[in-house]
Coordinates of C-alpha atoms in Angstrom, one line a residue:
X1 CA 73.7 42.5 102.6
X2 CA 74.4 43.4 99.0
X3 CA 77.7 45.1 98.4
X4 CA 77.9 48.5 96.9
X5 CA 78.5 48.9 93.2
X6 CA 81.8 50.2 91.9
X7 CA 80.5 53.6 90.6
X8 CA 78.9 54.3 94.0
X9 CA 82.2 53.5 95.8
X10 CA 84.1 55.9 93.4
X11 CA 81.5 58.6 94.2
X12 CA 81.9 57.9 98.0
X13 CA 85.7 58.3 97.6
X14 CA 85.2 61.6 95.8
X15 CA 83.0 62.8 98.6
X16 CA 85.3 61.6 101.4
X17 CA 82.8 59.0 102.5
X18 CA 84.4 55.7 101.4
X19 CA 84.2 52.9 104.0
X20 CA 87.3 50.7 103.2
X21 CA 85.4 47.7 104.5
X22 CA 83.0 48.0 101.5
X23 CA 85.9 46.9 99.3
X24 CA 86.4 43.6 101.1
X25 CA 85.1 40.5 99.2
X26 CA 83.1 42.8 96.9
X27 CA 82.1 40.9 93.8
X28 CA 81.0 44.1 92.1
X29 CA 84.6 45.6 91.9
X30 CA 86.7 45.4 88.8
X31 CA 90.3 46.5 88.5
X32 CA 89.3 49.8 86.8
X33 CA 86.9 50.6 89.7
X34 CA 89.8 50.3 92.2
X35 CA 92.1 52.2 89.8
X36 CA 89.5 55.1 89.7
X37 CA 89.3 55.0 93.5
X38 CA 93.1 55.3 93.7
X39 CA 93.2 58.0 91.0
X40 CA 90.7 60.0 93.0
X41 CA 92.6 59.6 96.2
X42 CA 95.9 60.6 94.5
X43 CA 94.3 63.8 93.4
X44 CA 93.0 64.6 96.9
X45 CA 95.8 63.4 99.3
X46 CA 99.5 64.0 100.0
X47 CA 101.9 61.3 99.0
X48 CA 102.2 59.9 102.5
X49 CA 98.5 59.8 103.0
X50 CA 98.0 58.3 99.6
X51 CA 100.6 55.6 100.3
X52 CA 98.9 54.6 103.5
X53 CA 95.5 54.6 101.7
X54 CA 96.8 52.5 98.9
X55 CA 98.3 50.0 101.3
X56 CA 94.8 49.7 103.0
X57 CA 93.2 49.1 99.6
X58 CA 95.7 46.4 98.6
X59 CA 95.2 44.7 102.0
X60 CA 91.5 44.6 101.5
X61 CA 91.3 43.8 97.8
X62 CA 94.6 42.2 96.8
X63 CA 94.8 44.8 94.0
X64 CA 98.4 45.8 93.2
X65 CA 97.4 48.2 90.3
X66 CA 99.5 49.6 87.5
X67 CA 101.3 52.0 89.9
X68 CA 103.3 50.4 92.6
X69 CA 103.4 53.6 94.7
X70 CA 102.6 57.3 94.2
X71 CA 106.3 58.0 93.7
X72 CA 106.6 55.4 91.0
X73 CA 105.8 57.6 88.0
X74 CA 107.8 55.9 85.3
X75 CA 104.8 55.4 82.9
X76 CA 103.4 58.1 80.7
X77 CA 100.1 57.8 82.6
X78 CA 101.9 58.0 85.9
X79 CA 103.6 61.2 84.8
X80 CA 100.3 62.7 83.7
X81 CA 98.7 61.9 87.0
X82 CA 101.6 63.6 88.9
X83 CA 101.5 66.6 86.6
X84 CA 97.8 67.1 87.2
X85 CA 98.0 66.4 90.9
X86 CA 100.7 69.1 91.2
X87 CA 98.6 71.7 89.4
X88 CA 100.4 71.7 86.0
X89 CA 98.7 71.6 82.6
X90 CA 99.1 68.7 80.3
X91 CA 100.7 69.4 76.9
X92 CA 98.8 68.8 73.7
X93 CA 101.3 66.0 72.8
X94 CA 100.8 64.1 76.1
X95 CA 97.0 64.3 75.7
X96 CA 97.2 63.1 72.1
X97 CA 99.5 60.3 73.1
X98 CA 97.1 59.2 75.9
X99 CA 94.1 59.1 73.6
X100 CA 96.0 57.4 70.7
X101 CA 97.4 54.7 73.0
X102 CA 94.0 54.1 74.7
X103 CA 92.3 53.5 71.4
X104 CA 95.1 51.2 70.3
X105 CA 94.8 49.2 73.5
X106 CA 98.3 50.2 74.6
X107 CA 96.9 51.9 77.7
X108 CA 94.6 49.8 79.9
X109 CA 91.2 50.6 81.2
X110 CA 92.7 50.7 84.7
X111 CA 95.2 53.4 83.6
X112 CA 92.5 55.4 81.8
X113 CA 90.1 55.1 84.8
X114 CA 92.8 56.7 87.1
X115 CA 93.2 59.6 84.6
X116 CA 89.4 60.1 84.3
X117 CA 89.1 60.0 88.1
X118 CA 91.9 62.6 88.4
X119 CA 90.1 64.9 86.0
X120 CA 86.9 64.6 88.1
X121 CA 88.7 66.0 91.1
X122 CA 91.2 68.4 89.4
X123 CA 89.4 69.5 86.2
X124 CA 91.1 70.6 83.0
X125 CA 92.1 73.9 81.7
X126 CA 90.5 75.1 78.4
X127 CA 93.8 74.4 76.5
X128 CA 93.7 70.8 77.8
X129 CA 90.1 70.4 76.7
X130 CA 91.0 71.8 73.2
X131 CA 93.8 69.2 73.0
X132 CA 91.5 66.4 74.2
X133 CA 88.8 67.3 71.7
X134 CA 91.4 67.4 68.9
X135 CA 92.9 64.0 69.9
X136 CA 89.5 62.4 70.1
X137 CA 88.5 63.8 66.7
X138 CA 91.7 62.5 65.2
X139 CA 91.1 59.0 66.6
X140 CA 89.0 58.0 63.6
X141 CA 87.7 59.1 60.2
X142 CA 86.1 62.4 59.3
X143 CA 83.2 62.9 56.9
X144 CA 84.4 64.6 53.8
X145 CA 82.2 67.1 52.0
X146 CA 84.9 68.8 50.0
X147 CA 83.1 68.1 46.8
X148 CA 80.4 70.5 48.1
X149 CA 82.4 72.9 50.1
X150 CA 84.7 73.6 47.1
X151 CA 81.5 74.8 45.4
X152 CA 80.7 77.3 48.2
X153 CA 78.5 75.1 50.4
X154 CA 78.8 75.5 54.1
X155 CA 78.1 72.6 56.6
X156 CA 76.2 73.7 59.7
X157 CA 74.8 72.0 62.8
X158 CA 73.3 72.6 66.2
X159 CA 73.5 70.9 69.5
X160 CA 71.1 71.0 72.4
X161 CA 71.9 69.8 75.9
X162 CA 68.5 68.3 76.0
X163 CA 65.2 68.7 77.8
X164 CA 61.5 67.8 77.7
X165 CA 59.7 68.2 74.4
X166 CA 62.9 69.4 72.7
X167 CA 62.3 68.1 69.2
X168 CA 63.9 71.2 67.7
X169 CA 66.2 69.3 65.3
X170 CA 63.3 67.8 63.5
X171 CA 62.1 71.2 62.4
X172 CA 65.3 73.2 62.4
X173 CA 67.4 70.9 60.1
X174 CA 65.0 70.8 57.1
X175 CA 64.0 74.4 57.6
X176 CA 67.6 75.8 57.3
X177 CA 68.4 73.4 54.4
X178 CA 65.2 74.4 52.5
X179 CA 65.7 78.2 53.1
X180 CA 69.3 78.4 52.1
X181 CA 70.4 76.2 49.1
X182 CA 74.1 76.8 49.9
X183 CA 73.8 75.3 53.4
X184 CA 74.1 71.6 54.1
X185 CA 73.1 70.1 57.4
X186 CA 74.9 66.8 58.4
X187 CA 73.4 66.3 61.9
X188 CA 74.9 63.5 64.0
X189 CA 72.5 62.9 66.8
X190 CA 71.9 60.7 69.8
X191 CA 69.3 58.6 71.6
X192 CA 67.5 59.3 74.8
X193 CA 69.7 60.0 77.8
X194 CA 68.2 59.9 81.3
X195 CA 65.0 61.8 81.5
X196 CA 65.4 63.5 78.1
X197 CA 64.3 62.2 74.7
X198 CA 66.6 61.4 71.8
X199 CA 66.3 62.6 68.2
X200 CA 67.1 59.2 66.8
X201 CA 64.4 57.5 68.8
X202 CA 61.9 60.0 67.6
X203 CA 62.8 59.6 63.9
X204 CA 62.7 55.8 64.2
X205 CA 59.0 56.0 65.1
X206 CA 58.6 56.6 61.4
X207 CA 58.3 53.2 59.8
X208 CA 61.5 52.2 57.9
X209 CA 63.5 55.3 58.8
X210 CA 67.2 54.5 59.0
X211 CA 69.6 56.4 61.2
X212 CA 72.5 54.0 60.8
X213 CA 73.9 55.5 57.6
X214 CA 77.3 54.8 55.9
X215 CA 79.6 57.6 55.0
X216 CA 78.6 57.2 51.3
X217 CA 74.9 57.4 52.2
X218 CA 75.5 60.6 54.2
X219 CA 77.4 62.2 51.3
X220 CA 74.6 61.1 48.9
X221 CA 72.1 62.8 51.2
X222 CA 74.1 66.0 51.2
X223 CA 74.1 66.0 47.4
X224 CA 70.4 65.1 47.1
X225 CA 68.6 66.8 50.0
X226 CA 71.4 68.7 51.8
X227 CA 70.1 67.4 55.2
X228 CA 70.5 64.1 57.1
X229 CA 70.1 63.2 60.7
X230 CA 72.0 60.1 61.6
X231 CA 73.7 58.0 64.4
X232 CA 77.4 58.1 65.2
X233 CA 79.4 55.5 63.2
X234 CA 82.1 53.2 64.8
X235 CA 84.7 54.7 62.5
X236 CA 84.0 58.3 63.6
X237 CA 85.6 59.3 66.9
X238 CA 86.1 55.7 68.3
X239 CA 87.9 57.3 71.3
X240 CA 84.6 58.7 72.4
X241 CA 82.7 55.4 72.4
X242 CA 85.4 53.7 74.3
X243 CA 86.0 56.6 76.8
X244 CA 82.3 57.2 77.4
X245 CA 81.7 53.5 78.3
X246 CA 84.5 53.7 80.8
X247 CA 83.3 57.1 82.2
X248 CA 79.8 55.5 82.7
X249 CA 81.3 52.5 84.6
X250 CA 83.5 54.7 86.8
X251 CA 81.1 57.5 87.6
X252 CA 83.1 60.0 85.6
X253 CA 80.3 61.4 83.4
X254 CA 79.6 64.8 84.8
X255 CA 82.9 66.7 84.2
X256 CA 82.2 69.6 81.8
X257 CA 85.5 69.2 80.0
X258 CA 84.9 65.6 79.3
X259 CA 81.4 66.4 78.1
X260 CA 82.6 69.1 75.8
X261 CA 85.3 66.9 74.3
X262 CA 82.7 64.2 73.7
X263 CA 80.2 66.5 72.0
X264 CA 82.6 68.6 69.9
X265 CA 84.8 65.8 68.7
X266 CA 81.8 64.3 67.0
X267 CA 80.6 67.6 65.6
X268 CA 84.0 68.3 64.1
X269 CA 84.4 64.8 62.7
X270 CA 81.0 65.0 61.0
X271 CA 82.4 67.7 58.8
X272 CA 80.5 70.7 60.1
X273 CA 82.1 74.2 60.1
X274 CA 79.4 76.1 61.9
X275 CA 77.8 75.0 65.2
X276 CA 75.1 76.7 67.2
X277 CA 74.7 75.5 70.8
X278 CA 71.4 75.5 72.7
X279 CA 72.3 75.2 76.4
X280 CA 69.3 74.6 78.5
X281 CA 68.9 75.9 82.1
X282 CA 66.2 75.3 84.6
X283 CA 64.7 72.4 86.6
X284 CA 64.6 70.2 83.5
X285 CA 68.1 70.8 82.3
X286 CA 71.4 69.1 83.2
X287 CA 72.8 72.6 84.1
X288 CA 69.9 73.8 86.2
X289 CA 71.6 77.0 87.4
X290 CA 72.0 79.8 84.9
X291 CA 75.6 80.5 86.0
X292 CA 76.6 76.9 85.4
X293 CA 74.8 76.8 82.0
X294 CA 76.6 80.0 81.0
X295 CA 80.0 78.6 82.0
X296 CA 79.3 75.4 80.0
X297 CA 78.2 77.4 76.9
X298 CA 81.3 79.6 77.1
X299 CA 83.5 76.5 77.4
X300 CA 81.8 75.0 74.3
X301 CA 82.4 78.2 72.3
X302 CA 86.0 78.6 73.3
X303 CA 87.0 74.9 72.8
X304 CA 85.1 74.9 69.5
X305 CA 87.0 77.9 68.3
X306 CA 90.2 76.3 69.4
X307 CA 89.5 73.5 67.1
X308 CA 88.5 75.6 64.1
X309 CA 84.7 75.6 64.6
X310 CA 82.7 78.8 64.2
X311 CA 80.6 78.4 67.4
X312 CA 78.0 80.6 69.2
X313 CA 75.5 79.4 71.8
X314 CA 72.2 80.5 73.3
X315 CA 71.1 79.8 76.9
X316 CA 67.4 78.9 76.8
X317 CA 64.8 78.1 79.4
X318 CA 63.9 74.5 80.4
X319 CA 61.5 75.2 83.3
X320 CA 58.5 73.9 81.3
X321 CA 58.2 71.6 78.3
X322 CA 59.5 73.5 75.2
X323 CA 56.9 72.1 72.9
X324 CA 53.4 70.8 73.5
X325 CA 54.1 67.1 73.2
X326 CA 56.7 64.8 74.8
X327 CA 57.3 61.3 73.5
X328 CA 58.8 59.8 70.3
X329 CA 56.0 59.7 67.8
X330 CA 54.2 62.6 69.5
X331 CA 57.2 64.8 68.8
X332 CA 57.3 63.8 65.2
X333 CA 53.6 64.7 64.9
X334 CA 54.4 68.0 66.6
X335 CA 57.2 68.7 64.1
X336 CA 54.8 68.0 61.2
X337 CA 52.4 70.6 62.7
X338 CA 55.1 73.2 62.9
X339 CA 56.3 72.4 59.4
X340 CA 52.8 72.8 58.2
X341 CA 52.7 76.3 59.6
X342 CA 50.8 75.8 62.9
X343 CA 51.8 77.3 66.2
X344 CA 54.2 79.8 64.7
X345 CA 54.1 82.0 67.8
X346 CA 54.9 79.2 70.2
X347 CA 58.0 79.1 72.4
X348 CA 59.2 76.1 70.3
X349 CA 59.2 78.0 67.1
X350 CA 60.8 81.1 68.8
X351 CA 63.8 78.8 69.6
X352 CA 63.8 77.3 66.2
X353 CA 63.9 80.7 64.4
X354 CA 66.5 82.1 66.8
X355 CA 68.9 79.1 66.3
X356 CA 68.2 79.1 62.5
X357 CA 69.0 82.8 62.2
X358 CA 72.3 82.4 64.0
X359 CA 73.2 79.3 61.9
X360 CA 72.6 81.3 58.7
X361 CA 74.6 84.3 60.1
X362 CA 77.7 82.2 61.0
X363 CA 77.5 80.4 57.7
X364 CA 77.9 83.8 56.0
X365 CA 74.4 84.1 54.5
X366 CA 72.8 86.6 56.8
X367 CA 70.5 89.2 55.3
X368 CA 68.1 91.8 56.7
X369 CA 65.1 89.6 56.2
X370 CA 66.5 86.3 57.4
X371 CA 63.6 85.7 59.8
X372 CA 61.1 86.6 57.1
X373 CA 62.7 84.2 54.7
X374 CA 62.7 81.4 57.2
X375 CA 59.0 82.0 58.0
X376 CA 58.1 82.0 54.3
X377 CA 60.0 78.7 54.0
X378 CA 57.5 77.3 56.5
X379 CA 54.4 78.9 55.1
X380 CA 55.2 78.0 51.5
X381 CA 55.6 74.3 52.5
X382 CA 59.2 74.1 51.4
X383 CA 60.5 73.1 54.8
X384 CA 57.8 70.4 55.0
X385 CA 58.8 69.1 51.6
X386 CA 62.5 69.0 52.6
X387 CA 61.5 67.0 55.7
X388 CA 59.7 64.5 53.4
X389 CA 62.7 64.3 51.1
X390 CA 64.9 63.5 54.2
X391 CA 62.4 60.8 55.2
X392 CA 62.6 59.3 51.7
X393 CA 66.4 59.6 51.5
X394 CA 66.7 57.7 54.8
X395 CA 64.4 54.9 53.7
X396 CA 61.4 56.0 55.8
X397 CA 57.8 55.2 54.7
X398 CA 56.8 58.4 53.0
X399 CA 53.2 57.3 52.6
X400 CA 52.8 56.8 56.3
X401 CA 54.1 60.4 57.0
X402 CA 51.8 61.9 54.5
X403 CA 48.9 59.9 55.9
X404 CA 49.7 61.3 59.4
X405 CA 49.6 64.8 58.0
X406 CA 46.3 64.1 56.3
X407 CA 44.8 62.6 59.4
X408 CA 45.6 65.7 61.4
X409 CA 44.8 68.4 58.8
X410 CA 43.6 71.0 59.5
X411 CA 43.7 70.3 63.2
X412 CA 46.4 69.3 65.8
X413 CA 46.9 66.7 68.5
X414 CA 46.4 69.4 71.1
X415 CA 43.0 70.5 69.6
X416 CA 41.9 66.9 69.5
X417 CA 42.9 66.4 73.2
X418 CA 41.1 69.5 74.3
X419 CA 38.0 68.2 72.5
X420 CA 38.4 64.8 74.2
X421 CA 38.7 63.0 70.8
X422 CA 41.1 60.4 72.2
X423 CA 40.0 57.6 69.8
X424 CA 41.1 59.8 66.9
X425 CA 44.5 60.4 68.6
X426 CA 44.8 56.7 69.1
X427 CA 44.2 56.1 65.4
X428 CA 46.8 58.7 64.5
X429 CA 49.4 57.3 66.9
X430 CA 48.9 53.6 66.5
X431 CA 45.7 52.2 65.1
X432 CA 46.8 48.6 65.9
X433 CA 47.3 49.3 69.6
X434 CA 45.0 50.3 72.4
X435 CA 46.2 53.4 74.1
X436 CA 45.0 55.0 77.3
X437 CA 44.6 58.7 78.0
X438 CA 44.9 59.9 81.6
X439 CA 43.7 63.5 81.9
X440 CA 45.3 66.0 84.3
X441 CA 42.9 68.8 85.2
X442 CA 43.2 71.8 87.4
X443 CA 42.1 71.1 91.0
X444 CA 41.5 74.8 91.6
X445 CA 41.1 78.2 89.9
X446 CA 44.5 79.8 89.5
X447 CA 47.5 80.0 87.3
X448 CA 49.9 77.3 86.2
X449 CA 52.9 77.9 88.5
X450 CA 55.4 75.1 87.9
X451 CA 56.5 71.9 86.2
X452 CA 58.9 69.5 87.9
X453 CA 60.4 68.6 84.6
X454 CA 63.0 66.1 85.7
X455 CA 60.4 64.1 87.5
X456 CA 57.9 64.4 84.6
X457 CA 60.7 63.2 82.2
X458 CA 61.4 60.2 84.4
X459 CA 57.7 59.3 84.5
X460 CA 57.5 59.5 80.7
X461 CA 60.6 57.3 80.6
X462 CA 58.9 54.8 82.9
X463 CA 55.9 54.7 80.6
X464 CA 58.3 53.1 78.0
X465 CA 59.4 56.2 76.1
X466 CA 63.0 55.8 77.2
X467 CA 65.6 53.3 78.3
X468 CA 67.2 52.2 81.6
X469 CA 69.9 50.1 80.0
X470 CA 71.4 49.6 76.6
X471 CA 69.3 47.3 74.5
X472 CA 66.0 48.3 76.1
X473 CA 63.2 48.8 73.5
X474 CA 61.1 52.0 73.5
X475 CA 57.4 52.4 73.1
X476 CA 57.1 55.2 70.4
X477 CA 53.5 55.9 71.1
X478 CA 53.5 56.9 74.8
X479 CA 54.1 60.4 76.2
X480 CA 52.6 63.6 77.4
X481 CA 50.4 66.3 75.8
X482 CA 50.7 69.6 77.6
X483 CA 47.7 71.9 77.2
X484 CA 48.8 74.8 79.5
X485 CA 51.9 77.0 79.9
X486 CA 53.6 78.7 82.8
X487 CA 51.6 81.7 84.0
X488 CA 48.5 80.6 82.1
X489 CA 45.2 81.2 84.0
X490 CA 43.1 78.1 84.4
X491 CA 39.7 77.3 85.9
X492 CA 39.0 74.4 88.2
X493 CA 38.5 71.3 86.0
X494 CA 40.2 72.7 83.0
X495 CA 42.5 70.4 81.1
X496 CA 46.2 70.9 81.8
X497 CA 47.8 67.8 80.3
X498 CA 47.0 64.3 79.0
X499 CA 49.3 61.3 79.7
X500 CA 49.3 58.8 76.8
X501 CA 50.1 55.3 78.0
X502 CA 49.7 51.7 77.2
X503 CA 48.0 50.7 80.5
X504 CA 50.9 48.4 81.3
X505 CA 54.0 50.5 82.2
X506 CA 54.6 53.4 84.5
X507 CA 52.3 55.4 86.7
X508 CA 50.4 57.9 84.5
X509 CA 48.6 59.5 87.6
X510 CA 52.0 60.3 89.1
X511 CA 52.6 63.1 86.7
X512 CA 49.7 64.9 88.3
X513 CA 51.9 65.6 91.3
X514 CA 54.5 67.4 89.2
X515 CA 52.3 70.1 87.5
X516 CA 51.3 72.9 89.9
X517 CA 48.5 75.4 89.9
X518 CA 48.6 78.3 92.4
X519 CA 46.1 80.9 93.2
X520 CA 48.7 83.6 92.9
X521 CA 51.6 83.5 90.4
X522 CA 53.8 86.5 89.8
X523 CA 54.1 86.8 86.0
X524 CA 57.3 88.8 86.7
X525 CA 58.9 85.6 87.9
X526 CA 58.2 83.7 84.6
X527 CA 61.5 82.6 83.2
X528 CA 62.7 84.4 80.0
X529 CA 62.7 81.9 77.1
X530 CA 66.0 83.0 75.4
X531 CA 68.2 84.3 78.1
X532 CA 71.6 85.1 76.5
X533 CA 73.8 84.8 73.5
X534 CA 77.3 83.4 74.2
X535 CA 80.3 83.9 71.9
X536 CA 83.9 82.8 72.2
X537 CA 85.9 85.1 74.5
X538 CA 89.1 86.8 73.3
X539 CA 92.3 85.0 73.7

């Protein structure tokens, strides 16, 4: 029988379900796994019980560890473990020392694994997360836009916790930069994570588009186009890369304080002064319950303010795809449609305009007609032109983007799908490749009553749109076209969605199970799109 993996054993320990015999002769266990198990136990047990447990672990694994016993707290890490176990808060200095030494390899993975495991069971106070964020930010370089900020420019950014068809950054960043010449948008983004898509993967579906920019290239982009969307650099917040890899290996990913530190340290280091958060809630969000999403958004705002950021956040719905298309190139095409002025009353654009208004306000440029100005920036073509400038600045094939816009004008991918013009969609997405289009149609008269978004996202991932491990390639052309919204009346046989696939990977038909039509749907239960604005609390 195969032995359990280290992360699962750590989770078992956290849940009180660890079978010590699973540790015996287990080839999957590394020292840092065992250290995380011991750190977890130390946070949950008395000294006597912990000593007995440790003895059992040593007997089964031969692991002595960096702590000889719970009472041996001579090291700085040992002291921090005892402080946290006893309910005391860590000082800013001790947190800074921990991060600095870990990046400098003066603290081992085993020691840090024990600390992370302790955090998972004991949590961190806001002040500790503020200190952690600051220490992580200070672990590397910071982007310097002083040449522009001294002239009155303000650097702004947004962060979304992610969801299905959430390509907001592709529209929001060029829109804000185009509408307000004194605003610069340096947007450090990520790749797909789990069932959610990544902004960088979407942009890389544009031939030649580069996301791995140097600091000089980012500064040049701010001077030339005032917007860039780019990948994290090794010199920026190296603590995050090292800590996240260990968190992943030790099942210490889900703690809100660790997540906030990871997000905000990168945002601060990228040089932004204003940040607007979009915290998703619903069955497709990582914080599915509204109360949890609000707590997370509040923590982001408070920790951001504690580090000198001007942060507000919105809690928005993720119980259905935000946009109409999900998939890397499909979402770029959707962004082009929005930037060309289509679908301006959509949920997607309502979120874009709401976030943009708040970014402008926090940057100090609010006016009575901010929304009007933003809308005119779309209808005039200025936002679209700025997107094209960003593509050119980041070495993307401008001709291919313009060709896509021409192929679609004056229609949209959705209109083509509703007309059954799949060959034309194939030509737009990838003329060199044969794509397949699996229709999902209503099986009865009724109303669209639900999307199981996490399951839908996982199926899109399985089609090839996402990764399962580092180094996996993505298929930029596959994805989902959604033709109906929650609460929309449909007739039997009416098109609800189309799964775009390569005929090789995944189970396109499976998505049919995750979109529901009911004879009766109470429109009063339809989730509100923009649920609440969250600001830093006093204190």
